[in-house]
Tab-separated table of C-alpha atoms and ligand atoms in Angstrom:
chain	number	residue	atom	x	y	z
A	246	MET	CA	-1.629	133.099	90.946
A	247	SER	CA	-3.994	130.208	91.038
A	248	ARG	CA	-3.961	128.081	94.117
A	249	SER	CA	-2.468	124.960	92.456
A	250	LEU	CA	0.273	127.080	90.884
A	251	TRP	CA	0.918	128.641	94.217
A	252	ILE	CA	1.084	125.403	95.944
A	253	THR	CA	3.431	123.843	93.223
A	254	GLY	CA	5.656	126.908	93.594
A	255	LEU	CA	5.711	126.693	97.513
A	256	LEU	CA	6.511	122.985	97.351
A	257	ALA	CA	9.304	123.496	94.910
A	258	SER	CA	10.695	126.184	97.099
A	259	THR	CA	10.341	124.116	100.161
A	260	MET	CA	12.123	121.132	98.605
A	261	LEU	CA	14.880	123.561	97.571
A	262	LEU	CA	15.212	124.933	101.024
A	263	ALA	CA	14.859	121.529	102.685
A	264	GLY	CA	17.574	120.079	100.398
A	265	CYS	CA	20.235	122.746	101.169
A	266	SER	CA	20.390	124.475	104.400
A	267	GLY	CA	22.278	127.373	102.921
A	268	ALA	CA	19.800	128.115	100.012
A	269	GLY	CA	17.903	131.298	100.513
A	270	PRO	CA	15.202	132.779	98.152
A	271	ALA	CA	17.770	134.612	95.963
A	272	GLU	CA	18.853	131.179	94.657
A	273	ASN	CA	15.390	130.595	93.286
A	274	PRO	CA	14.695	133.683	91.224
A	275	SER	CA	12.459	131.760	88.773
A	276	THR	CA	9.528	131.450	91.047
A	277	GLY	CA	9.933	134.678	92.844
A	278	THR	CA	7.644	133.528	95.629
A	279	VAL	CA	9.760	132.312	98.596
A	280	GLY	CA	9.679	135.010	101.234
A	281	SER	CA	7.941	137.549	99.318
A	282	PRO	CA	5.672	139.557	101.640
A	283	ALA	CA	2.779	139.028	99.183
A	284	GLU	CA	2.951	135.330	99.333
A	285	ARG	CA	3.145	135.216	103.300
A	286	THR	CA	0.207	137.376	103.380
A	287	SER	CA	-1.660	135.103	100.936
A	288	ALA	CA	-0.710	132.086	102.828
A	289	ALA	CA	-2.035	133.609	106.071
A	290	ALA	CA	-5.337	134.730	104.695
A	291	THR	CA	-5.966	131.497	102.576
A	292	PRO	CA	-4.837	128.543	104.591
A	293	VAL	CA	-4.010	125.710	102.259
A	294	PRO	CA	-6.098	122.663	103.391
A	295	THR	CA	-3.790	119.898	104.567
A	296	GLU	CA	-4.329	116.610	106.085
A	297	THR	CA	-4.549	116.589	109.721
A	298	PRO	CA	-0.909	116.168	110.930
A	299	THR	CA	-0.426	112.680	112.496
A	300	PRO	CA	2.220	112.780	115.079
A	301	THR	CA	5.018	110.283	113.975
A	302	PRO	CA	5.031	107.459	116.624
A	303	VAL	CA	8.234	107.709	118.559
A	304	GLU	CA	9.365	104.189	119.408
A	305	GLU	CA	10.658	103.989	122.764
A	306	PRO	CA	14.414	103.039	122.956
A	307	LEU	CA	14.001	99.688	124.710
A	308	THR	CA	10.850	98.361	122.847
A	309	GLY	CA	11.147	94.652	122.314
A	310	PHE	CA	13.604	94.036	125.083
A	311	VAL	CA	12.752	91.968	128.059
A	312	VAL	CA	14.651	92.721	131.367
A	313	ALA	CA	14.594	90.502	134.332
A	314	VAL	CA	14.860	92.151	137.697
A	315	ASP	CA	15.702	90.408	140.915
A	316	PRO	CA	15.205	92.257	144.031
A	317	GLY	CA	17.353	90.464	146.432
A	318	HIS	CA	15.846	88.619	149.540
A	319	ASN	CA	12.263	89.164	150.829
A	320	GLY	CA	10.346	90.529	153.728
A	321	GLY	CA	9.223	87.164	155.024
A	322	ASN	CA	12.627	85.464	155.255
A	323	ALA	CA	13.466	86.390	158.778
A	324	ALA	CA	10.274	84.798	159.938
A	325	HIS	CA	10.702	81.570	157.891
A	326	PRO	CA	14.102	80.279	158.597
A	327	ALA	CA	13.317	76.702	157.727
A	328	GLU	CA	12.246	77.620	154.250
A	329	VAL	CA	14.913	80.101	153.754
A	330	THR	CA	17.680	77.589	154.717
A	331	ALA	CA	16.145	74.800	152.760
A	332	PRO	CA	18.917	73.360	150.431
A	333	VAL	CA	18.556	74.083	146.795
A	334	PRO	CA	20.927	73.462	143.748
A	335	ASP	CA	23.606	75.894	143.595
A	336	GLY	CA	24.049	75.619	139.829
A	337	ARG	CA	27.205	73.815	139.890
A	338	GLY	CA	26.108	70.377	141.109
A	339	GLY	CA	26.337	71.313	144.727
A	340	ILE	CA	23.524	72.678	147.147
A	341	LYS	CA	23.268	75.984	149.044
A	342	ALA	CA	20.484	77.629	151.115
A	343	CYS	CA	17.479	78.934	149.251
A	344	ASN	CA	18.228	82.510	150.398
A	345	THR	CA	19.148	84.765	153.315
A	346	THR	CA	17.612	87.484	155.285
A	347	GLY	CA	19.983	90.076	153.708
A	348	THR	CA	21.467	92.964	155.663
A	349	ALA	CA	20.163	96.052	157.231
A	350	SER	CA	21.303	99.510	158.049
A	351	ALA	CA	22.052	100.672	161.637
A	352	THR	CA	18.513	102.211	161.823
A	353	ASP	CA	17.130	98.771	160.904
A	354	TYR	CA	16.169	99.676	157.356
A	355	PRO	CA	16.203	96.192	155.843
A	356	GLU	CA	18.061	95.316	152.627
A	357	HIS	CA	15.010	93.382	151.239
A	358	ALA	CA	12.987	96.741	151.449
A	359	PHE	CA	15.565	98.780	149.759
A	360	ASN	CA	16.076	96.240	147.078
A	361	TRP	CA	12.263	95.955	146.563
A	362	GLU	CA	11.778	99.871	146.467
A	363	VAL	CA	14.786	100.278	143.969
A	364	ALA	CA	13.385	97.599	141.832
A	365	ALA	CA	10.018	99.060	141.687
A	366	ALA	CA	11.754	102.330	140.593
A	367	VAL	CA	13.780	100.478	138.029
A	368	ARG	CA	10.787	98.700	136.707
A	369	GLU	CA	8.881	101.964	136.194
A	370	ARG	CA	11.799	103.626	134.470
A	371	LEU	CA	12.373	100.638	132.133
A	372	GLU	CA	8.761	100.299	131.164
A	373	ASP	CA	8.759	104.034	130.325
A	374	LEU	CA	11.507	103.274	127.936
A	375	GLY	CA	9.430	100.473	126.406
A	376	ALA	CA	11.039	97.450	127.946
A	377	GLU	CA	9.031	94.484	129.242
A	378	VAL	CA	10.089	93.826	132.882
A	379	VAL	CA	9.884	90.537	134.669
A	380	LEU	CA	10.322	90.408	138.526
A	381	SER	CA	11.609	87.525	140.615
A	382	ARG	CA	9.071	88.335	143.365
A	383	GLU	CA	5.716	89.751	143.349
A	384	ASP	CA	5.865	91.721	146.714
A	385	ASP	CA	8.131	92.271	149.762
A	386	GLU	CA	6.262	89.923	152.128
A	387	GLY	CA	7.061	86.477	150.841
A	388	VAL	CA	9.788	84.020	151.512
A	389	GLY	CA	12.817	83.386	149.161
A	390	PRO	CA	13.200	83.861	146.172
A	391	CYS	CA	14.997	80.582	145.804
A	392	VAL	CA	17.453	80.009	143.009
A	393	ASP	CA	14.995	78.741	140.691
A	394	GLU	CA	13.095	82.096	140.696
A	395	ARG	CA	16.430	84.116	140.947
A	396	GLY	CA	18.294	82.643	138.279
A	397	GLN	CA	16.184	80.559	136.033
A	398	PHE	CA	13.333	82.908	135.775
A	399	ALA	CA	15.147	85.188	133.387
A	400	GLY	CA	15.938	82.526	130.784
A	401	ASP	CA	12.433	81.214	131.200
A	402	ALA	CA	10.985	84.651	130.572
A	403	GLY	CA	13.145	85.120	127.446
A	404	ALA	CA	14.836	87.908	129.085
A	405	ASP	CA	17.725	89.751	127.413
A	406	VAL	CA	19.328	90.556	130.563
A	407	LEU	CA	19.207	89.878	134.391
A	408	VAL	CA	19.895	92.485	137.056
A	409	SER	CA	19.862	91.477	140.627
A	410	ILE	CA	19.571	94.323	143.179
A	411	HIS	CA	21.231	94.210	146.643
A	412	ALA	CA	23.084	96.349	149.081
A	413	ASN	CA	26.159	94.986	150.961
A	414	GLY	CA	26.550	94.664	154.743
A	415	THR	CA	30.436	95.042	155.398
A	416	GLU	CA	30.722	95.265	159.220
A	417	ASP	CA	33.314	97.971	159.057
A	418	THR	CA	31.224	101.093	158.865
A	419	SER	CA	33.872	103.050	157.018
A	420	ALA	CA	33.597	100.647	153.961
A	421	ALA	CA	31.626	102.543	151.240
A	422	GLY	CA	30.688	102.271	147.545
A	423	PHE	CA	29.189	100.050	145.108
A	424	HIS	CA	30.439	96.710	143.547
A	425	MET	CA	29.246	94.612	140.694
A	426	ILE	CA	29.322	90.724	140.916
A	427	VAL	CA	29.402	88.793	137.799
A	428	VAL	CA	29.570	84.917	137.395
A	429	GLU	CA	32.885	83.266	136.974
A	430	ASP	CA	32.921	80.480	134.431
A	431	SER	CA	29.312	80.191	134.075
A	432	PRO	CA	27.964	76.748	133.533
A	433	HIS	CA	26.003	78.185	130.695
A	434	ALA	CA	27.755	78.966	127.399
A	435	GLY	CA	27.955	82.618	126.279
A	436	VAL	CA	27.268	84.107	129.545
A	437	ASP	CA	30.626	85.205	130.821
A	438	GLU	CA	31.663	87.732	128.413
A	439	PRO	CA	28.294	89.716	127.919
A	440	SER	CA	27.868	89.688	131.747
A	441	ARG	CA	31.135	91.319	132.123
A	442	THR	CA	30.315	93.884	129.633
A	443	LEU	CA	26.991	94.484	131.371
A	444	ALA	CA	28.864	95.082	134.731
A	445	GLU	CA	31.298	97.491	132.944
A	446	ASP	CA	28.308	99.465	131.569
A	447	MET	CA	26.795	99.405	134.986
A	448	VAL	CA	30.009	100.638	136.716
A	449	GLU	CA	30.248	103.529	134.129
A	450	ALA	CA	26.458	104.360	134.749
A	451	PHE	CA	27.034	104.347	138.540
A	452	GLY	CA	30.148	106.676	137.962
A	453	ALA	CA	28.111	109.051	136.021
A	454	ALA	CA	25.525	109.202	138.752
A	455	ASP	CA	28.383	110.239	141.058
A	456	LEU	CA	28.527	106.997	142.806
A	457	ALA	CA	31.930	105.608	143.681
A	458	PRO	CA	33.169	101.862	143.735
A	459	ASN	CA	34.166	100.187	146.892
A	460	PRO	CA	37.843	99.899	146.520
A	461	ALA	CA	37.818	96.533	148.458
A	462	TYR	CA	36.409	95.029	145.262
A	463	GLY	CA	39.234	95.804	143.011
A	464	ASP	CA	40.116	98.730	140.853
A	465	ASP	CA	36.988	98.487	138.502
A	466	GLY	CA	34.404	97.636	141.144
A	467	ILE	CA	33.705	94.204	139.506
A	468	VAL	CA	34.216	90.858	140.996
A	469	ALA	CA	33.672	87.486	139.495
A	470	ARG	CA	32.399	84.633	141.644
A	471	THR	CA	31.395	81.090	141.392
A	472	ASP	CA	29.350	80.889	144.511
A	473	ILE	CA	26.286	83.092	143.617
A	474	ALA	CA	23.546	80.567	142.818
A	475	GLY	CA	21.412	83.066	141.134
A	476	LEU	CA	24.147	84.089	138.734
A	477	ASN	CA	25.099	80.330	138.248
A	478	HIS	CA	21.559	79.490	137.232
A	479	ALA	CA	21.394	82.545	134.804
A	480	LYS	CA	21.253	81.656	131.111
A	481	VAL	CA	21.305	85.269	130.119
A	482	PRO	CA	23.803	88.096	130.811
A	483	ALA	CA	23.571	88.951	134.387
A	484	VAL	CA	24.943	91.250	136.930
A	485	LEU	CA	24.378	91.408	140.613
A	486	VAL	CA	24.469	95.043	141.694
A	487	GLU	CA	25.599	95.687	145.252
A	488	CYS	CA	24.443	99.357	145.366
A	489	GLY	CA	26.410	100.450	148.364
A	490	GLU	CA	27.237	99.552	152.014
A	491	MET	CA	24.259	99.609	154.385
A	492	ARG	CA	26.425	99.843	157.511
A	493	ASN	CA	28.023	103.068	156.201
A	494	PRO	CA	26.073	105.923	157.671
A	495	ASP	CA	26.287	108.237	154.690
A	496	GLU	CA	25.264	105.455	152.106
A	497	ALA	CA	22.464	104.216	154.478
A	498	ALA	CA	21.036	107.655	154.655
A	499	LEU	CA	21.057	107.795	150.881
A	500	MET	CA	19.412	104.318	150.638
A	501	GLU	CA	16.836	105.290	153.196
A	502	SER	CA	15.763	108.382	151.024
A	503	ALA	CA	13.491	108.207	148.227
A	504	ALA	CA	15.716	110.473	146.212
A	505	GLY	CA	18.665	108.231	146.926
A	506	ARG	CA	16.668	105.216	145.731
A	507	GLU	CA	15.740	106.938	142.589
A	508	ARG	CA	19.381	107.789	142.082
A	509	TYR	CA	20.358	104.073	142.277
A	510	ALA	CA	17.433	103.082	139.922
A	511	ALA	CA	18.310	105.740	137.329
A	512	ALA	CA	22.041	104.432	137.287
A	513	ILE	CA	20.812	100.884	137.148
A	514	VAL	CA	18.562	101.572	134.146
A	515	ALA	CA	21.312	103.658	132.587
A	516	GLY	CA	23.643	100.712	132.656
A	517	VAL	CA	20.920	98.319	131.298
A	518	GLN	CA	20.130	100.813	128.470
A	519	GLU	CA	23.701	101.150	127.588
A	520	PHE	CA	24.224	97.385	127.408
A	521	LEU	CA	20.932	96.627	125.504
A	522	GLU	CA	21.518	99.540	122.955
A	523	ASP	CA	25.162	98.558	122.180
B	76	LIG	ZN1	21.703	90.834	149.384
């Protein structure tokens, strides 16, 4: 058989096989080539020149999405009380302090450091999925971020979604679990409903990561508030994730471990991905 005939026969057979998973050589008696030992030998001995296979570029699932990540508080806040307590617009016509120092574990692991480290892990994971990530602060040594950076930066950056990362500081050390905060009656149109969906996706992702909600914050682990300036200023779907309770010894141990922070980060990214891909 000439090479061109052989190729034609092989192509025809391949197409037949590809078109029907149940089709075997017996269904193609006219060519009599598929699977015959002679052909296999011939193919092995005389490789058919083919173009160098080009790997099909696999588009990462979050390509084209912009995710705004706000690691709550900042490492310099405690040392700069005047700047941190400076009044800023609360997003509803009133004022409130720029920021706070955040909470800390019993072993003095500060919330701002936890938030920053989880945010860094979240950023890396999101970028691996193809998303563009914008952060509300550049490091863990500054002051703020004030509401301008916390809430408005997401809309300014054209973000599809805003995730603010925090840990809670309930005094009762038996309190445990995450909760999600969404805006109630956002001053910006079209934010309430997708923010709720985002929070629900986040609750599901945390559940899948074997993290439980704090029952003090309702059955579904989601609370809607009007007093979170960062959420009030957000013009995009936004959720404030309280990963857990820093005064709870078990949760503090999880937060203080790199593996634990990766677990929180993975859950946050899973929640974002679920929301964006829906
Ligand atoms: Zn916080």
